Each structure stands twice: as C-alpha cells, then as structure tokens.
Amino acid sequence: MGKTDILTNTSGYLDKTIRVAYLNLFSLGAVSQEAGEGEVMIALSDSISEALSVSPPDDEVLLSSPLVAFRGFVQSISKQLKPEQGLVIALDEFEKLGELSATGILSEDFLNLLKEIIQEFPNIAFVFSGLHSLEELSEELSDNFFHHLSDSFLPIHVGFLSQDETAALLADLDEELKLGCLPETSAEIHRLTAGQPYLVERIGFELVSFYKRNRGEGDHINDYSFTSQDLTAIVNRGNFLSLCRYYFTGVWNQAQKDGPIQHEILTTLAKGQARSTVHLQNELSVTAIGKELEILKRRDVIVANDKGEWKITVPLLSYWALEQSQI
C-alpha cells in the first residue's frame, strides 16, 4: 500500500473512460549508452499499448528515431481517444530519468518532449512517483534536468494512514475467514507503525499467517478478531523486523545516499530519546542540520513533538535501526 500500490490500483477507482499506463522505471535495468533513449521509449510505448490494447510502434523505429516515433505514437493515441476518454501515464521511481540524463543517455530533447505532450494533448497526463519532489531534484541535479517540468506538475504528498484508516484496513483482513482486529489491536498497530501503509499491511498479513499456522485445516473459527496477545506473538518473533526490511532498508539506504549527516541523525534518534535541533547539532558536531531535518521530515521519516524535539516517526524503524547498530 505504498506509492507503487496506489499507482497500480488507481484504475479500479477511476471512471472506466480513464486508462492508466504504469511503468516502473527501475524495471528498465541496465540501459545501454548507445540506444538507451530508444529503450526507454520502447518501455513507455509498451506500457501504453498494454493499457489501451493497441499496437506499439516497431522497436526498430523507436530505436532509430525514438523521440519522433514516440511523439507520433502519442499523437495517434490522443486522436483515437473519444472526447470523454483520457490516458494517465504513471512513471514510478521517476528519479531514474535524472540518472539517465546525468550519464548522457537521455537528452534534453526527451524532457522537452514530455513537456510538449503535457501542453499539447489535454487528454493525456503524466504522474511521476518517487522519494523526491521535482523541486528537490531540480536543486540537486546540476544539469537542471527537471527544472522546466516542475511548474507543469502539482505535488501530491502520499502520507501515512490515520488511526481510523488503519482500523478500517485491519477490520477485514480475510474475507473468506472473516478475520479482523479488535479496536485495541488496531490502535497498537497504528502506534507501532505510525500508520505507514506498507507496515500496516505487512502486520495484517503476518496476523493472518499466524492464525492459519496455529489452526488445523478444519479448525478455523469464523469472525475471529485478533487480540493484543496475537499481535505480541508475531512482533516478538525473532525474524519479525527482518520481514519488514523492505521499508526499513529503503529509508536507511536513501539516508546514506543523501549524505552521512542524515544517516547519523537517524542513528542518534534510534536510541529512543527525542532531541532538539541544537542537541543534535552538538551531538553530531555539526553547525547546521536544518536542511537534512527538513528533508527527513518531508519524507515522514522524522517528526517533531509538541516541544519541538525530533524523533523517528515509525517506532518499528527505531527498533530495527537500534538492532542494526548492535550487530
């Protein structure tokens, strides 16, 4: 139930006249220096053709004249769409475009083409999804690859679930067996996860698995509600945190990638005690960490309490980080 799940499930919540073409740019793998732009266009064209059940341009054409061929394909799609129809092209992990630009694989003309499509074809829209905002990447990338696009997009923050939303998600974990959580169990799950969607869903999955493992094939009880004791049983298992590692390592690796200070901030906060900005600066022997704190806050990794002191938003992340520091 992270951003990827939202994008891949969007079609089910839209009017049938709106189609979504989804492409995770990490699925491109290693893109060649010589024909990389064409390879990106092939992947884009394939995702569109799958969403609309139309034939994409020949690969040879896209490889030889990628921008011209893709523009012609999009133009033909726009003309085929009825007045009430629309196409959303969803690019997940869009930061990959910046990486391909930095290595010279994508030209500035590629980005100009995207902006041209946005402006010229009102029945076709783009959604970019990633850990960064376009504004952040415009500041970080020296070639300003995303600078000219930032004014064409509306930022949408994908936040955490509220306690009520967490309870609603956990109320029906298995439709056939009618499994759900008691209110106090849902509240404790929300406390542990802060409503982080992937973690909430993962704990729900583990509760259902726990139920099935501990009851025989014909020994299921319908309308069972998980208790706090059930939750404690799965959380206290030795491998529980490793089961949630995709979220933890994602946050940790991104902090390391963005620089040592962010990683040091999280390592310090993982010890459990909230700290003020000044306290963190003194403890880490740095003069200014405001920018790093703001980035971590914007990504929902840290949050300030009512005293203005910082702590890690998700308690489970603190537990995992502390465990890693002791290995």
Short mmCIF file of C-alpha atoms in Angstrom, two decimals:
data_model
loop_
_atom_site.label_atom_id
_atom_site.label_comp_id
_atom_site.label_asym_id
_atom_site.label_seq_id
_atom_site.Cartn_x
_atom_site.Cartn_y
_atom_site.Cartn_z
CA MET A 1 0.00 0.00 0.00
CA GLY A 2 2.81 2.35 -0.78
CA LYS A 3 3.02 4.70 -3.74
CA THR A 4 3.52 1.79 -6.13
CA ASP A 5 0.36 0.07 -4.90
CA ILE A 6 -1.56 3.32 -5.30
CA LEU A 7 -0.43 3.70 -8.90
CA THR A 8 -1.05 0.08 -9.87
CA ASN A 9 -4.52 0.09 -8.30
CA THR A 10 -5.61 3.54 -9.47
CA SER A 11 -7.53 2.18 -12.46
CA GLY A 12 -10.00 0.43 -10.18
CA TYR A 13 -11.01 3.74 -8.61
CA LEU A 14 -11.28 5.80 -11.78
CA ASP A 15 -14.07 6.06 -14.27
CA LYS A 16 -13.76 3.40 -16.98
CA THR A 17 -13.09 6.13 -19.51
CA ILE A 18 -9.70 6.85 -17.88
CA ARG A 19 -6.90 4.35 -18.54
CA VAL A 20 -3.62 4.18 -16.61
CA ALA A 21 -0.36 3.11 -18.26
CA TYR A 22 2.05 2.16 -15.46
CA LEU A 23 5.81 1.84 -15.81
CA ASN A 24 8.30 1.28 -13.01
CA LEU A 25 11.47 2.81 -14.39
CA PHE A 26 13.63 0.53 -12.24
CA SER A 27 12.34 -2.33 -14.40
CA LEU A 28 14.42 -0.94 -17.27
CA GLY A 29 17.51 -2.43 -15.67
CA ALA A 30 20.81 -1.57 -17.31
CA VAL A 31 20.14 0.84 -20.18
CA SER A 32 22.72 0.94 -22.95
CA GLN A 33 24.62 4.14 -23.66
CA GLU A 34 24.11 3.89 -27.42
CA ALA A 35 20.40 3.05 -27.68
CA GLY A 36 19.19 3.97 -24.19
CA GLU A 37 16.75 6.67 -25.23
CA GLY A 38 15.11 4.26 -27.64
CA GLU A 39 14.93 1.57 -24.95
CA VAL A 40 13.11 3.97 -22.63
CA MET A 41 10.67 4.83 -25.42
CA ILE A 42 10.04 1.14 -26.10
CA ALA A 43 9.17 0.57 -22.44
CA LEU A 44 6.88 3.63 -22.41
CA SER A 45 5.17 2.58 -25.63
CA ASP A 46 4.66 -0.98 -24.37
CA SER A 47 3.01 0.23 -21.15
CA ILE A 48 0.67 2.49 -23.14
CA SER A 49 -0.20 -0.22 -25.65
CA GLU A 50 -0.98 -2.65 -22.82
CA ALA A 51 -3.26 -0.15 -21.09
CA LEU A 52 -5.15 0.72 -24.27
CA SER A 53 -4.92 -2.64 -26.08
CA VAL A 54 -3.29 -1.09 -29.14
CA SER A 55 -0.16 -1.99 -31.07
CA PRO A 56 3.01 -0.05 -30.20
CA PRO A 57 5.44 1.21 -32.84
CA ASP A 58 8.05 -1.26 -34.07
CA ASP A 59 11.08 -1.49 -31.81
CA GLU A 60 13.38 -0.78 -34.74
CA VAL A 61 11.59 2.51 -35.41
CA LEU A 62 11.77 3.54 -31.76
CA LEU A 63 15.46 2.69 -31.59
CA SER A 64 16.35 4.59 -34.75
CA SER A 65 14.19 7.69 -34.14
CA PRO A 66 12.99 7.42 -30.52
CA LEU A 67 11.61 10.92 -29.94
CA VAL A 68 9.95 11.35 -33.33
CA ALA A 69 8.42 7.87 -33.23
CA PHE A 70 7.13 8.22 -29.68
CA ARG A 71 5.64 11.63 -30.35
CA GLY A 72 3.83 10.25 -33.39
CA PHE A 73 2.54 7.32 -31.32
CA VAL A 74 1.22 9.60 -28.58
CA GLN A 75 -0.37 11.90 -31.16
CA SER A 76 -2.19 8.97 -32.75
CA ILE A 77 -3.36 7.77 -29.32
CA SER A 78 -4.68 11.23 -28.50
CA LYS A 79 -6.68 11.30 -31.73
CA GLN A 80 -8.11 7.81 -31.10
CA LEU A 81 -9.38 8.70 -27.63
CA LYS A 82 -13.00 9.78 -27.53
CA PRO A 83 -13.85 13.20 -26.05
CA GLU A 84 -14.77 11.66 -22.69
CA GLN A 85 -11.68 9.41 -22.56
CA GLY A 86 -8.24 10.07 -21.11
CA LEU A 87 -4.86 8.42 -20.55
CA VAL A 88 -2.65 8.74 -17.48
CA ILE A 89 0.99 7.71 -17.93
CA ALA A 90 2.32 6.80 -14.47
CA LEU A 91 6.11 6.72 -14.14
CA ASP A 92 7.19 5.13 -10.86
CA GLU A 93 10.70 5.74 -9.45
CA PHE A 94 10.96 8.73 -11.77
CA GLU A 95 14.35 9.69 -10.31
CA LYS A 96 15.73 7.13 -12.77
CA LEU A 97 15.17 9.71 -15.52
CA GLY A 98 17.60 12.05 -13.78
CA GLU A 99 20.18 9.29 -13.51
CA LEU A 100 19.85 8.52 -17.21
CA SER A 101 20.22 12.20 -18.01
CA ALA A 102 23.33 12.53 -15.85
CA THR A 103 25.01 9.72 -17.79
CA GLY A 104 24.06 11.26 -21.14
CA ILE A 105 21.61 8.51 -22.09
CA LEU A 106 18.58 10.82 -22.11
CA SER A 107 18.90 14.10 -23.96
CA GLU A 108 17.33 17.43 -23.07
CA ASP A 109 15.03 16.87 -26.05
CA PHE A 110 13.44 13.96 -24.15
CA LEU A 111 12.29 16.22 -21.34
CA ASN A 112 11.15 18.85 -23.82
CA LEU A 113 9.04 16.16 -25.49
CA LEU A 114 7.36 15.27 -22.18
CA LYS A 115 6.51 18.91 -21.57
CA GLU A 116 5.24 19.25 -25.14
CA ILE A 117 2.94 16.25 -24.66
CA ILE A 118 1.58 17.70 -21.41
CA GLN A 119 0.85 21.05 -23.05
CA GLU A 120 -0.43 19.85 -26.43
CA PHE A 121 -2.60 16.85 -25.55
CA PRO A 122 -5.15 17.69 -22.82
CA ASN A 123 -6.49 14.12 -22.77
CA ILE A 124 -3.07 12.72 -21.78
CA ALA A 125 -1.46 13.33 -18.38
CA PHE A 126 1.66 12.19 -16.55
CA VAL A 127 2.08 11.10 -12.93
CA PHE A 128 5.59 10.96 -11.50
CA SER A 129 6.14 8.96 -8.33
CA GLY A 130 9.30 8.72 -6.25
CA LEU A 131 11.01 9.57 -2.99
CA HIS A 132 11.84 13.10 -4.12
CA SER A 133 9.79 16.02 -5.30
CA LEU A 134 10.55 17.62 -8.66
CA GLU A 135 11.65 20.72 -6.79
CA GLU A 136 14.16 18.72 -4.73
CA LEU A 137 15.68 17.10 -7.79
CA SER A 138 15.82 20.42 -9.62
CA GLU A 139 18.02 21.71 -6.79
CA GLU A 140 20.16 18.56 -6.57
CA LEU A 141 20.89 17.93 -10.25
CA SER A 142 23.47 20.27 -11.73
CA ASP A 143 22.03 19.97 -15.23
CA ASN A 144 18.57 21.08 -14.03
CA PHE A 145 17.02 18.15 -15.86
CA PHE A 146 13.70 18.53 -14.02
CA HIS A 147 13.72 22.31 -13.66
CA HIS A 148 11.49 23.04 -16.64
CA LEU A 149 8.96 20.38 -15.62
CA SER A 150 8.34 21.45 -12.03
CA ASP A 151 5.86 24.17 -12.99
CA SER A 152 3.81 21.67 -15.03
CA PHE A 153 3.13 19.30 -12.11
CA LEU A 154 1.04 19.53 -8.96
CA PRO A 155 2.79 17.88 -5.98
CA ILE A 156 0.71 15.28 -4.11
CA HIS A 157 2.06 14.05 -0.79
CA VAL A 158 1.34 10.38 -0.07
CA GLY A 159 1.18 10.35 3.71
CA PHE A 160 0.52 7.80 6.39
CA LEU A 161 -2.82 6.34 7.44
CA SER A 162 -4.76 7.90 10.29
CA GLN A 163 -5.76 5.71 13.22
CA ASP A 164 -9.29 5.39 11.82
CA GLU A 165 -7.95 4.48 8.37
CA THR A 166 -5.64 1.90 9.93
CA ALA A 167 -8.57 0.39 11.83
CA ALA A 168 -10.67 0.28 8.65
CA LEU A 169 -7.90 -1.50 6.75
CA LEU A 170 -7.44 -4.07 9.53
CA ALA A 171 -11.15 -4.69 10.02
CA ASP A 172 -11.34 -7.12 7.10
CA LEU A 173 -8.06 -9.00 6.67
CA ASP A 174 -9.53 -12.16 5.16
CA GLU A 175 -12.95 -12.04 3.55
CA GLU A 176 -13.40 -15.81 3.43
CA LEU A 177 -12.41 -16.49 7.04
CA LYS A 178 -13.80 -13.15 8.27
CA LEU A 179 -10.67 -12.16 10.14
CA GLY A 180 -10.16 -8.71 11.60
CA CYS A 181 -8.63 -6.84 14.52
CA LEU A 182 -10.09 -5.68 17.80
CA PRO A 183 -10.04 -1.87 18.21
CA GLU A 184 -7.24 -2.01 20.78
CA THR A 185 -5.17 -4.22 18.46
CA SER A 186 -5.59 -1.78 15.58
CA ALA A 187 -4.62 1.08 17.89
CA GLU A 188 -1.42 -0.71 18.92
CA ILE A 189 -0.56 -1.49 15.29
CA HIS A 190 -1.02 2.18 14.47
CA ARG A 191 1.26 3.13 17.37
CA LEU A 192 3.99 0.76 16.18
CA THR A 193 3.77 1.79 12.52
CA ALA A 194 2.50 5.39 12.80
CA GLY A 195 0.16 4.33 10.00
CA GLN A 196 2.92 3.63 7.46
CA PRO A 197 0.86 1.80 4.79
CA TYR A 198 3.32 -0.97 3.91
CA LEU A 199 3.96 -1.86 7.55
CA VAL A 200 0.26 -1.86 8.43
CA GLU A 201 -0.44 -4.19 5.53
CA ARG A 202 2.55 -6.38 6.40
CA ILE A 203 1.43 -6.83 10.01
CA GLY A 204 -2.07 -7.70 8.80
CA PHE A 205 -0.59 -10.34 6.51
CA GLU A 206 1.51 -11.77 9.35
CA LEU A 207 -1.53 -11.95 11.64
CA VAL A 208 -3.48 -13.95 9.06
CA SER A 209 -0.49 -16.26 8.52
CA PHE A 210 -0.15 -16.70 12.29
CA TYR A 211 -3.83 -17.65 12.51
CA LYS A 212 -3.55 -20.24 9.74
CA ARG A 213 -0.34 -21.77 11.12
CA ASN A 214 -1.82 -22.26 14.57
CA ARG A 215 -5.07 -23.88 13.48
CA GLY A 216 -5.62 -27.09 11.57
CA GLU A 217 -7.22 -27.27 8.13
CA GLY A 218 -10.71 -27.82 9.57
CA ASP A 219 -10.20 -25.92 12.79
CA HIS A 220 -10.84 -22.36 11.55
CA ILE A 221 -13.14 -20.08 13.51
CA ASN A 222 -15.17 -17.59 11.52
CA ASP A 223 -15.45 -13.99 12.68
CA TYR A 224 -12.21 -14.14 14.65
CA SER A 225 -10.77 -10.81 15.83
CA PHE A 226 -7.07 -10.60 16.56
CA THR A 227 -6.14 -9.58 20.09
CA SER A 228 -3.19 -7.68 21.51
CA GLN A 229 -1.77 -11.06 22.56
CA ASP A 230 -1.83 -12.23 18.94
CA LEU A 231 0.00 -9.07 17.89
CA THR A 232 2.59 -9.53 20.63
CA ALA A 233 3.17 -13.10 19.48
CA ILE A 234 4.16 -12.07 15.95
CA VAL A 235 6.08 -8.92 16.92
CA ASN A 236 8.18 -10.83 19.45
CA ARG A 237 9.23 -13.43 16.89
CA GLY A 238 12.94 -13.21 16.22
CA ASN A 239 12.56 -12.60 12.48
CA PHE A 240 9.69 -10.10 12.61
CA LEU A 241 11.74 -6.98 11.89
CA SER A 242 13.54 -8.72 9.02
CA LEU A 243 10.14 -9.43 7.43
CA CYS A 244 9.57 -5.66 7.25
CA ARG A 245 13.07 -4.92 5.99
CA TYR A 246 11.98 -3.51 2.61
CA TYR A 247 10.65 -0.37 4.26
CA PHE A 248 13.49 -0.13 6.78
CA THR A 249 16.32 -0.65 4.30
CA GLY A 250 14.65 1.68 1.81
CA VAL A 251 14.66 4.53 4.33
CA TRP A 252 18.15 3.70 5.58
CA ASN A 253 19.75 3.38 2.16
CA GLN A 254 18.18 6.63 0.98
CA ALA A 255 19.54 8.43 4.04
CA GLN A 256 23.01 7.05 3.33
CA LYS A 257 22.73 8.06 -0.31
CA ASP A 258 21.74 11.62 0.59
CA GLY A 259 24.80 12.07 2.79
CA PRO A 260 26.34 10.98 6.08
CA ILE A 261 24.54 13.58 8.20
CA GLN A 262 21.06 12.16 7.57
CA HIS A 263 22.28 8.70 8.44
CA GLU A 264 23.91 9.97 11.64
CA ILE A 265 20.71 11.79 12.61
CA LEU A 266 18.69 8.59 12.31
CA THR A 267 21.31 6.54 14.15
CA THR A 268 21.23 9.03 17.01
CA LEU A 269 17.43 9.25 17.16
CA ALA A 270 17.11 5.46 17.04
CA LYS A 271 18.43 5.35 20.60
CA GLY A 272 14.93 6.34 21.62
CA GLN A 273 15.15 9.79 23.18
CA ALA A 274 13.74 12.79 21.32
CA ARG A 275 16.30 15.51 20.69
CA SER A 276 16.15 19.17 19.80
CA THR A 277 17.89 20.56 16.73
CA VAL A 278 20.57 22.17 18.92
CA HIS A 279 21.10 18.92 20.82
CA LEU A 280 21.55 17.02 17.56
CA GLN A 281 23.98 19.62 16.20
CA ASN A 282 26.09 19.39 19.36
CA GLU A 283 25.98 15.60 19.49
CA LEU A 284 26.93 15.25 15.83
CA SER A 285 29.47 18.11 15.96
CA VAL A 286 27.91 19.94 13.00
CA THR A 287 26.92 23.59 12.73
CA ALA A 288 23.71 23.32 10.70
CA ILE A 289 21.40 20.39 10.00
CA GLY A 290 18.18 22.24 9.23
CA LYS A 291 18.10 21.16 5.57
CA GLU A 292 18.65 17.49 6.41
CA LEU A 293 15.97 17.57 9.12
CA GLU A 294 13.51 19.17 6.72
CA ILE A 295 14.14 16.50 4.07
CA LEU A 296 13.65 13.69 6.58
CA LYS A 297 10.50 15.37 7.87
CA ARG A 298 9.09 15.80 4.36
CA ARG A 299 9.61 12.08 3.78
CA ASP A 300 7.79 11.22 7.03
CA VAL A 301 10.94 9.66 8.46
CA ILE A 302 11.12 12.01 11.46
CA VAL A 303 8.56 14.19 13.22
CA ALA A 304 8.72 16.93 15.85
CA ASN A 305 6.85 16.51 19.14
CA ASP A 306 4.96 19.28 20.92
CA LYS A 307 8.25 20.51 22.42
CA GLY A 308 9.85 20.85 19.00
CA GLU A 309 12.10 17.84 19.62
CA TRP A 310 12.76 15.35 16.86
CA LYS A 311 12.05 11.63 16.90
CA ILE A 312 11.77 8.87 14.31
CA THR A 313 8.17 8.75 13.11
CA VAL A 314 7.79 4.97 12.98
CA PRO A 315 8.71 3.20 16.25
CA LEU A 316 9.40 -0.06 14.41
CA LEU A 317 12.06 1.75 12.36
CA SER A 318 13.75 2.82 15.61
CA TYR A 319 13.73 -0.77 16.88
CA TRP A 320 15.21 -2.03 13.61
CA ALA A 321 17.87 0.69 13.47
CA LEU A 322 18.89 0.01 17.06
CA GLU A 323 19.12 -3.69 16.29
CA GLN A 324 21.36 -2.96 13.29
CA SER A 325 23.72 -0.84 15.38
CA GLN A 326 24.23 -3.77 17.76
CA ILE A 327 25.08 -6.33 15.06
#
